[in-house]
Amino acid sequence: MQKLPEAVQLIEKASMMYLENGTPDTAAMALERAGKLIENVDPEKAVQLYQQTANVFENEERLRQAVELLGKASRLLTCLFHISVFRFRFDEAALSIQKEKNIYKEIENYPTCYKKTIAQVLVHLHRNDYVAAERCVRESYSIPGFNGSEDCAALEQLLEGYDQQDQDQVSDVCNSPLFKYMDNDYAKLGLSLVVPGGGIKKKSPATPQAKPDGVTATAADEEEDEYSGGLC
């Protein structure tokens, strides 16, 4: 009947009854199924359902399953950036990714921690919080193997370009295979990242060409020169 919200309500009620009857696995399966059912209709509700599922798995100390569901929630929150004007979505995604990273660190899956750090930094930079992005990288130095990894080097280069308002450097990093072959939603964040100030690297002024008969450059000429390379 395509009454998806009503169906989800019934599944949530069923999952509570499964928990009360001591069958958390079935409860988690029901919640995850509800999330998949509603994801294309109400992604915000799907985020909530995936987080609920992760909590069930975490309470059962099944961390690998929990972190998988948290990953789904994080990616959906990232998608919501493109359709939502609410800044808190960025904050919520950053927190969700941090929780993922904590679990991966606990189960000693360090390479995935590096990837989650990249995702975190991209989220922080999209919310124009350079300080949080830099702190995220600095705190990740405590993860075994991160310092000296290609992930760490790329993030340091990304932060340097962002801080120097060098769009070329930022774009080069975000177009590298390390970033492009991440989960699709995070790869999109990288490709759409623009540094403050329009993202145009400041260049040293070139020597102006002499005008015939001592004619000086007009305002129109200057405007044409300024945008001669195009806006992008």
PDB file of C-alpha atoms in Angstrom:
ATOM      1  CA  MET A   1       0.000   0.000   0.000  1.00  0.00           C
ATOM      2  CA  GLN A   2       3.128   2.227   0.060  1.00  0.00           C
ATOM      3  CA  LYS A   3       2.285   3.490   3.550  1.00  0.00           C
ATOM      4  CA  LEU A   4       5.938   3.478   4.509  1.00  0.00           C
ATOM      5  CA  PRO A   5       5.806   5.700   7.636  1.00  0.00           C
ATOM      6  CA  GLU A   6       3.089   3.490   9.120  1.00  0.00           C
ATOM      7  CA  ALA A   7       5.058   0.370   8.226  1.00  0.00           C
ATOM      8  CA  VAL A   8       8.158   1.764   9.926  1.00  0.00           C
ATOM      9  CA  GLN A   9       6.167   2.527  13.082  1.00  0.00           C
ATOM     10  CA  LEU A  10       4.998  -1.077  13.221  1.00  0.00           C
ATOM     11  CA  ILE A  11       8.532  -2.389  12.674  1.00  0.00           C
ATOM     12  CA  GLU A  12       9.831  -0.158  15.481  1.00  0.00           C
ATOM     13  CA  LYS A  13       7.116  -1.502  17.777  1.00  0.00           C
ATOM     14  CA  ALA A  14       8.027  -5.055  16.788  1.00  0.00           C
ATOM     15  CA  SER A  15      11.719  -4.401  17.496  1.00  0.00           C
ATOM     16  CA  MET A  16      10.882  -3.204  21.013  1.00  0.00           C
ATOM     17  CA  MET A  17       8.930  -6.413  21.604  1.00  0.00           C
ATOM     18  CA  TYR A  18      11.850  -8.488  20.294  1.00  0.00           C
ATOM     19  CA  LEU A  19      14.152  -6.705  22.767  1.00  0.00           C
ATOM     20  CA  GLU A  20      11.729  -7.304  25.621  1.00  0.00           C
ATOM     21  CA  ASN A  21      11.669 -10.991  24.702  1.00  0.00           C
ATOM     22  CA  GLY A  22      15.454 -11.234  24.715  1.00  0.00           C
ATOM     23  CA  THR A  23      16.053 -11.507  20.968  1.00  0.00           C
ATOM     24  CA  PRO A  24      18.217  -8.435  20.202  1.00  0.00           C
ATOM     25  CA  ASP A  25      19.488  -9.873  16.901  1.00  0.00           C
ATOM     26  CA  THR A  26      15.971  -9.995  15.494  1.00  0.00           C
ATOM     27  CA  ALA A  27      15.273  -6.516  16.871  1.00  0.00           C
ATOM     28  CA  ALA A  28      18.362  -5.149  15.112  1.00  0.00           C
ATOM     29  CA  MET A  29      17.453  -6.870  11.840  1.00  0.00           C
ATOM     30  CA  ALA A  30      13.983  -5.341  11.996  1.00  0.00           C
ATOM     31  CA  LEU A  31      15.318  -1.828  12.622  1.00  0.00           C
ATOM     32  CA  GLU A  32      17.862  -2.107   9.809  1.00  0.00           C
ATOM     33  CA  ARG A  33      15.140  -3.337   7.454  1.00  0.00           C
ATOM     34  CA  ALA A  34      13.010  -0.342   8.415  1.00  0.00           C
ATOM     35  CA  GLY A  35      15.920   1.986   7.674  1.00  0.00           C
ATOM     36  CA  LYS A  36      16.381   0.539   4.191  1.00  0.00           C
ATOM     37  CA  LEU A  37      12.635   0.762   3.602  1.00  0.00           C
ATOM     38  CA  ILE A  38      12.401   4.477   4.430  1.00  0.00           C
ATOM     39  CA  GLU A  39      15.843   5.657   3.267  1.00  0.00           C
ATOM     40  CA  ASN A  40      14.726   7.145  -0.073  1.00  0.00           C
ATOM     41  CA  VAL A  41      11.541   8.635   1.378  1.00  0.00           C
ATOM     42  CA  ASP A  42      12.706  10.025   4.722  1.00  0.00           C
ATOM     43  CA  PRO A  43      16.520   9.873   5.050  1.00  0.00           C
ATOM     44  CA  GLU A  44      16.444  11.634   8.419  1.00  0.00           C
ATOM     45  CA  LYS A  45      14.256   8.871   9.849  1.00  0.00           C
ATOM     46  CA  ALA A  46      16.571   6.290   8.285  1.00  0.00           C
ATOM     47  CA  VAL A  47      19.521   7.892  10.095  1.00  0.00           C
ATOM     48  CA  GLN A  48      17.654   7.536  13.382  1.00  0.00           C
ATOM     49  CA  LEU A  49      16.831   3.887  12.669  1.00  0.00           C
ATOM     50  CA  TYR A  50      20.420   3.014  11.733  1.00  0.00           C
ATOM     51  CA  GLN A  51      21.658   4.688  14.907  1.00  0.00           C
ATOM     52  CA  GLN A  52      19.125   2.699  16.940  1.00  0.00           C
ATOM     53  CA  THR A  53      20.332  -0.490  15.273  1.00  0.00           C
ATOM     54  CA  ALA A  54      23.932   0.405  16.065  1.00  0.00           C
ATOM     55  CA  ASN A  55      22.993   0.928  19.710  1.00  0.00           C
ATOM     56  CA  VAL A  56      21.416  -2.530  19.887  1.00  0.00           C
ATOM     57  CA  PHE A  57      24.552  -4.139  18.457  1.00  0.00           C
ATOM     58  CA  GLU A  58      26.807  -2.062  20.698  1.00  0.00           C
ATOM     59  CA  ASN A  59      24.873  -3.101  23.798  1.00  0.00           C
ATOM     60  CA  GLU A  60      25.472  -6.695  22.729  1.00  0.00           C
ATOM     61  CA  GLU A  61      29.192  -5.899  22.295  1.00  0.00           C
ATOM     62  CA  ARG A  62      28.992  -6.678  18.603  1.00  0.00           C
ATOM     63  CA  LEU A  63      31.120  -3.742  17.579  1.00  0.00           C
ATOM     64  CA  ARG A  64      31.735  -4.686  13.954  1.00  0.00           C
ATOM     65  CA  GLN A  65      28.025  -4.764  13.228  1.00  0.00           C
ATOM     66  CA  ALA A  66      27.500  -1.577  15.236  1.00  0.00           C
ATOM     67  CA  VAL A  67      30.138   0.374  13.320  1.00  0.00           C
ATOM     68  CA  GLU A  68      28.735  -0.795   9.986  1.00  0.00           C
ATOM     69  CA  LEU A  69      25.349   0.731  10.861  1.00  0.00           C
ATOM     70  CA  LEU A  70      26.990   3.909  12.150  1.00  0.00           C
ATOM     71  CA  GLY A  71      28.739   4.159   8.799  1.00  0.00           C
ATOM     72  CA  LYS A  72      25.389   4.056   7.018  1.00  0.00           C
ATOM     73  CA  ALA A  73      24.095   6.832   9.272  1.00  0.00           C
ATOM     74  CA  SER A  74      27.196   8.964   8.691  1.00  0.00           C
ATOM     75  CA  ARG A  75      26.960   8.635   4.915  1.00  0.00           C
ATOM     76  CA  LEU A  76      23.280   9.550   4.945  1.00  0.00           C
ATOM     77  CA  LEU A  77      24.000  12.610   7.077  1.00  0.00           C
ATOM     78  CA  THR A  78      26.636  13.606   4.535  1.00  0.00           C
ATOM     79  CA  CYS A  79      24.060  13.289   1.739  1.00  0.00           C
ATOM     80  CA  LEU A  80      21.717  15.541   3.705  1.00  0.00           C
ATOM     81  CA  PHE A  81      24.300  18.351   3.450  1.00  0.00           C
ATOM     82  CA  HIS A  82      23.330  18.805  -0.162  1.00  0.00           C
ATOM     83  CA  ILE A  83      19.592  19.081   0.479  1.00  0.00           C
ATOM     84  CA  SER A  84      19.466  20.749   3.882  1.00  0.00           C
ATOM     85  CA  VAL A  85      20.204  24.321   4.893  1.00  0.00           C
ATOM     86  CA  PHE A  86      20.579  23.375   8.527  1.00  0.00           C
ATOM     87  CA  ARG A  87      24.125  23.661   9.778  1.00  0.00           C
ATOM     88  CA  PHE A  88      23.579  21.159  12.588  1.00  0.00           C
ATOM     89  CA  ARG A  89      23.696  18.339  10.028  1.00  0.00           C
ATOM     90  CA  PHE A  90      27.418  18.978   9.604  1.00  0.00           C
ATOM     91  CA  ASP A  91      27.896  18.821  13.369  1.00  0.00           C
ATOM     92  CA  GLU A  92      25.880  15.622  13.667  1.00  0.00           C
ATOM     93  CA  ALA A  93      27.836  13.948  10.865  1.00  0.00           C
ATOM     94  CA  ALA A  94      31.157  14.900  12.459  1.00  0.00           C
ATOM     95  CA  LEU A  95      30.041  13.328  15.745  1.00  0.00           C
ATOM     96  CA  SER A  96      28.806  10.200  13.983  1.00  0.00           C
ATOM     97  CA  ILE A  97      32.110   9.730  12.151  1.00  0.00           C
ATOM     98  CA  GLN A  98      34.011  10.280  15.409  1.00  0.00           C
ATOM     99  CA  LYS A  99      32.008   7.490  17.026  1.00  0.00           C
ATOM    100  CA  GLU A 100      32.831   5.232  14.077  1.00  0.00           C
ATOM    101  CA  LYS A 101      36.504   6.073  14.430  1.00  0.00           C
ATOM    102  CA  ASN A 102      36.483   5.310  18.148  1.00  0.00           C
ATOM    103  CA  ILE A 103      35.049   1.839  17.513  1.00  0.00           C
ATOM    104  CA  TYR A 104      37.477   1.077  14.697  1.00  0.00           C
ATOM    105  CA  LYS A 105      40.307   2.110  17.013  1.00  0.00           C
ATOM    106  CA  GLU A 106      38.924  -0.138  19.748  1.00  0.00           C
ATOM    107  CA  ILE A 107      38.881  -3.161  17.424  1.00  0.00           C
ATOM    108  CA  GLU A 108      42.339  -2.124  16.145  1.00  0.00           C
ATOM    109  CA  ASN A 109      41.291  -1.539  12.546  1.00  0.00           C
ATOM    110  CA  TYR A 110      43.704   1.360  12.183  1.00  0.00           C
ATOM    111  CA  PRO A 111      43.710   1.804   8.358  1.00  0.00           C
ATOM    112  CA  THR A 112      39.952   2.436   8.467  1.00  0.00           C
ATOM    113  CA  CYS A 113      40.570   5.006  11.211  1.00  0.00           C
ATOM    114  CA  TYR A 114      42.763   6.888   8.731  1.00  0.00           C
ATOM    115  CA  LYS A 115      39.929   6.948   6.167  1.00  0.00           C
ATOM    116  CA  LYS A 116      37.457   8.136   8.783  1.00  0.00           C
ATOM    117  CA  THR A 117      39.868  10.939   9.683  1.00  0.00           C
ATOM    118  CA  ILE A 118      39.822  12.076   6.040  1.00  0.00           C
ATOM    119  CA  ALA A 119      36.012  12.022   6.072  1.00  0.00           C
ATOM    120  CA  GLN A 120      35.971  13.993   9.318  1.00  0.00           C
ATOM    121  CA  VAL A 121      38.326  16.650   7.983  1.00  0.00           C
ATOM    122  CA  LEU A 122      36.218  17.092   4.839  1.00  0.00           C
ATOM    123  CA  VAL A 123      33.094  17.530   6.955  1.00  0.00           C
ATOM    124  CA  HIS A 124      34.791  20.083   9.215  1.00  0.00           C
ATOM    125  CA  LEU A 125      36.096  22.076   6.242  1.00  0.00           C
ATOM    126  CA  HIS A 126      32.639  22.097   4.669  1.00  0.00           C
ATOM    127  CA  ARG A 127      31.354  23.679   7.871  1.00  0.00           C
ATOM    128  CA  ASN A 128      34.218  26.216   7.592  1.00  0.00           C
ATOM    129  CA  ASP A 129      35.825  25.019  10.812  1.00  0.00           C
ATOM    130  CA  TYR A 130      39.534  24.856  10.019  1.00  0.00           C
ATOM    131  CA  VAL A 131      40.456  24.664  13.715  1.00  0.00           C
ATOM    132  CA  ALA A 132      38.352  21.518  14.221  1.00  0.00           C
ATOM    133  CA  ALA A 133      39.811  19.953  11.058  1.00  0.00           C
ATOM    134  CA  GLU A 134      43.369  20.658  12.204  1.00  0.00           C
ATOM    135  CA  ARG A 135      42.610  19.329  15.692  1.00  0.00           C
ATOM    136  CA  CYS A 136      41.152  16.176  14.158  1.00  0.00           C
ATOM    137  CA  VAL A 137      44.422  15.478  12.323  1.00  0.00           C
ATOM    138  CA  ARG A 138      46.522  16.344  15.364  1.00  0.00           C
ATOM    139  CA  GLU A 139      44.536  13.979  17.602  1.00  0.00           C
ATOM    140  CA  SER A 140      44.871  11.211  15.024  1.00  0.00           C
ATOM    141  CA  TYR A 141      48.649  11.193  15.476  1.00  0.00           C
ATOM    142  CA  SER A 142      47.946   8.922  18.455  1.00  0.00           C
ATOM    143  CA  ILE A 143      46.540   6.233  16.132  1.00  0.00           C
ATOM    144  CA  PRO A 144      49.295   3.683  15.425  1.00  0.00           C
ATOM    145  CA  GLY A 145      50.777   4.164  11.952  1.00  0.00           C
ATOM    146  CA  PHE A 146      48.854   7.330  11.091  1.00  0.00           C
ATOM    147  CA  ASN A 147      51.809   9.675  11.382  1.00  0.00           C
ATOM    148  CA  GLY A 148      53.867   8.983   8.290  1.00  0.00           C
ATOM    149  CA  SER A 149      51.029   7.392   6.326  1.00  0.00           C
ATOM    150  CA  GLU A 150      49.947   8.692   2.913  1.00  0.00           C
ATOM    151  CA  ASP A 151      46.612   9.628   4.506  1.00  0.00           C
ATOM    152  CA  CYS A 152      48.356  11.883   7.020  1.00  0.00           C
ATOM    153  CA  ALA A 153      50.565  13.489   4.357  1.00  0.00           C
ATOM    154  CA  ALA A 154      47.568  14.181   2.117  1.00  0.00           C
ATOM    155  CA  LEU A 155      45.577  15.728   4.968  1.00  0.00           C
ATOM    156  CA  GLU A 156      48.465  17.989   5.954  1.00  0.00           C
ATOM    157  CA  GLN A 157      48.738  19.120   2.337  1.00  0.00           C
ATOM    158  CA  LEU A 158      44.970  19.681   2.196  1.00  0.00           C
ATOM    159  CA  LEU A 159      44.985  21.791   5.368  1.00  0.00           C
ATOM    160  CA  GLU A 160      47.955  23.806   4.132  1.00  0.00           C
ATOM    161  CA  GLY A 161      46.178  24.575   0.852  1.00  0.00           C
ATOM    162  CA  TYR A 162      42.958  25.482   2.636  1.00  0.00           C
ATOM    163  CA  ASP A 163      44.774  27.754   5.074  1.00  0.00           C
ATOM    164  CA  GLN A 164      46.699  29.474   2.251  1.00  0.00           C
ATOM    165  CA  GLN A 165      43.519  29.852   0.150  1.00  0.00           C
ATOM    166  CA  ASP A 166      45.158  27.804  -2.581  1.00  0.00           C
ATOM    167  CA  GLN A 167      42.278  26.203  -4.465  1.00  0.00           C
ATOM    168  CA  ASP A 168      44.651  24.482  -6.895  1.00  0.00           C
ATOM    169  CA  GLN A 169      46.406  22.624  -4.089  1.00  0.00           C
ATOM    170  CA  VAL A 170      43.113  21.702  -2.402  1.00  0.00           C
ATOM    171  CA  SER A 171      41.671  20.435  -5.698  1.00  0.00           C
ATOM    172  CA  ASP A 172      44.807  18.423  -6.459  1.00  0.00           C
ATOM    173  CA  VAL A 173      44.541  16.636  -3.114  1.00  0.00           C
ATOM    174  CA  CYS A 174      40.797  16.035  -3.416  1.00  0.00           C
ATOM    175  CA  ASN A 175      41.223  14.684  -6.958  1.00  0.00           C
ATOM    176  CA  SER A 176      43.933  12.241  -5.902  1.00  0.00           C
ATOM    177  CA  PRO A 177      43.058   8.506  -5.934  1.00  0.00           C
ATOM    178  CA  LEU A 178      43.232   8.462  -2.125  1.00  0.00           C
ATOM    179  CA  PHE A 179      40.223  10.791  -1.962  1.00  0.00           C
ATOM    180  CA  LYS A 180      38.387   9.862  -5.173  1.00  0.00           C
ATOM    181  CA  TYR A 181      38.122   6.185  -4.265  1.00  0.00           C
ATOM    182  CA  MET A 182      36.621   6.768  -0.840  1.00  0.00           C
ATOM    183  CA  ASP A 183      32.929   6.120  -0.225  1.00  0.00           C
ATOM    184  CA  ASN A 184      31.092   8.035  -2.922  1.00  0.00           C
ATOM    185  CA  ASP A 185      29.467  10.520  -0.524  1.00  0.00           C
ATOM    186  CA  TYR A 186      32.816  11.560   0.943  1.00  0.00           C
ATOM    187  CA  ALA A 187      34.441  11.716  -2.482  1.00  0.00           C
ATOM    188  CA  LYS A 188      31.713  14.189  -3.473  1.00  0.00           C
ATOM    189  CA  LEU A 189      32.514  16.287  -0.400  1.00  0.00           C
ATOM    190  CA  GLY A 190      36.121  16.485  -1.534  1.00  0.00           C
ATOM    191  CA  LEU A 191      35.290  17.409  -5.116  1.00  0.00           C
ATOM    192  CA  SER A 192      32.904  20.158  -3.985  1.00  0.00           C
ATOM    193  CA  LEU A 193      35.267  21.674  -1.418  1.00  0.00           C
ATOM    194  CA  VAL A 194      35.968  25.375  -2.032  1.00  0.00           C
ATOM    195  CA  VAL A 195      38.372  27.366   0.092  1.00  0.00           C
ATOM    196  CA  PRO A 196      37.297  30.691   1.643  1.00  0.00           C
ATOM    197  CA  GLY A 197      37.621  33.881  -0.368  1.00  0.00           C
ATOM    198  CA  GLY A 198      36.318  32.371  -3.564  1.00  0.00           C
ATOM    199  CA  GLY A 199      39.067  29.793  -3.679  1.00  0.00           C
ATOM    200  CA  ILE A 200      41.346  31.835  -5.926  1.00  0.00           C
ATOM    201  CA  LYS A 201      45.003  31.691  -5.040  1.00  0.00           C
ATOM    202  CA  LYS A 202      46.544  35.108  -4.799  1.00  0.00           C
ATOM    203  CA  LYS A 203      49.176  35.619  -7.481  1.00  0.00           C
ATOM    204  CA  SER A 204      51.990  38.111  -7.648  1.00  0.00           C
ATOM    205  CA  PRO A 205      51.028  41.039  -9.850  1.00  0.00           C
ATOM    206  CA  ALA A 206      52.384  40.785 -13.386  1.00  0.00           C
ATOM    207  CA  THR A 207      54.100  43.709 -15.078  1.00  0.00           C
ATOM    208  CA  PRO A 208      51.421  45.640 -16.961  1.00  0.00           C
ATOM    209  CA  GLN A 209      51.837  45.834 -20.710  1.00  0.00           C
ATOM    210  CA  ALA A 210      52.377  49.277 -22.140  1.00  0.00           C
ATOM    211  CA  LYS A 211      49.371  50.851 -23.811  1.00  0.00           C
ATOM    212  CA  PRO A 212      49.837  52.599 -27.155  1.00  0.00           C
ATOM    213  CA  ASP A 213      50.044  56.376 -27.074  1.00  0.00           C
ATOM    214  CA  GLY A 214      50.151  56.365 -23.290  1.00  0.00           C
ATOM    215  CA  VAL A 215      46.556  55.155 -22.982  1.00  0.00           C
ATOM    216  CA  THR A 216      45.856  53.907 -19.436  1.00  0.00           C
ATOM    217  CA  ALA A 217      43.797  50.838 -18.642  1.00  0.00           C
ATOM    218  CA  THR A 218      40.107  51.569 -18.245  1.00  0.00           C
ATOM    219  CA  ALA A 219      37.886  50.097 -15.586  1.00  0.00           C
ATOM    220  CA  ALA A 220      36.289  47.930 -18.264  1.00  0.00           C
ATOM    221  CA  ASP A 221      39.719  46.611 -19.295  1.00  0.00           C
ATOM    222  CA  GLU A 222      40.554  45.788 -15.691  1.00  0.00           C
ATOM    223  CA  GLU A 223      37.263  43.955 -15.232  1.00  0.00           C
ATOM    224  CA  GLU A 224      37.846  41.988 -18.419  1.00  0.00           C
ATOM    225  CA  ASP A 225      41.358  41.027 -17.282  1.00  0.00           C
ATOM    226  CA  GLU A 226      40.096  39.972 -13.871  1.00  0.00           C
ATOM    227  CA  TYR A 227      37.681  37.445 -15.313  1.00  0.00           C
ATOM    228  CA  SER A 228      39.579  36.577 -18.471  1.00  0.00           C
ATOM    229  CA  GLY A 229      40.219  33.056 -17.169  1.00  0.00           C
ATOM    230  CA  GLY A 230      36.578  32.455 -16.321  1.00  0.00           C
ATOM    231  CA  LEU A 231      34.821  32.279 -12.985  1.00  0.00           C
ATOM    232  CA  CYS A 232      35.749  28.669 -12.213  1.00  0.00           C
TER     233      CYS A 232
END
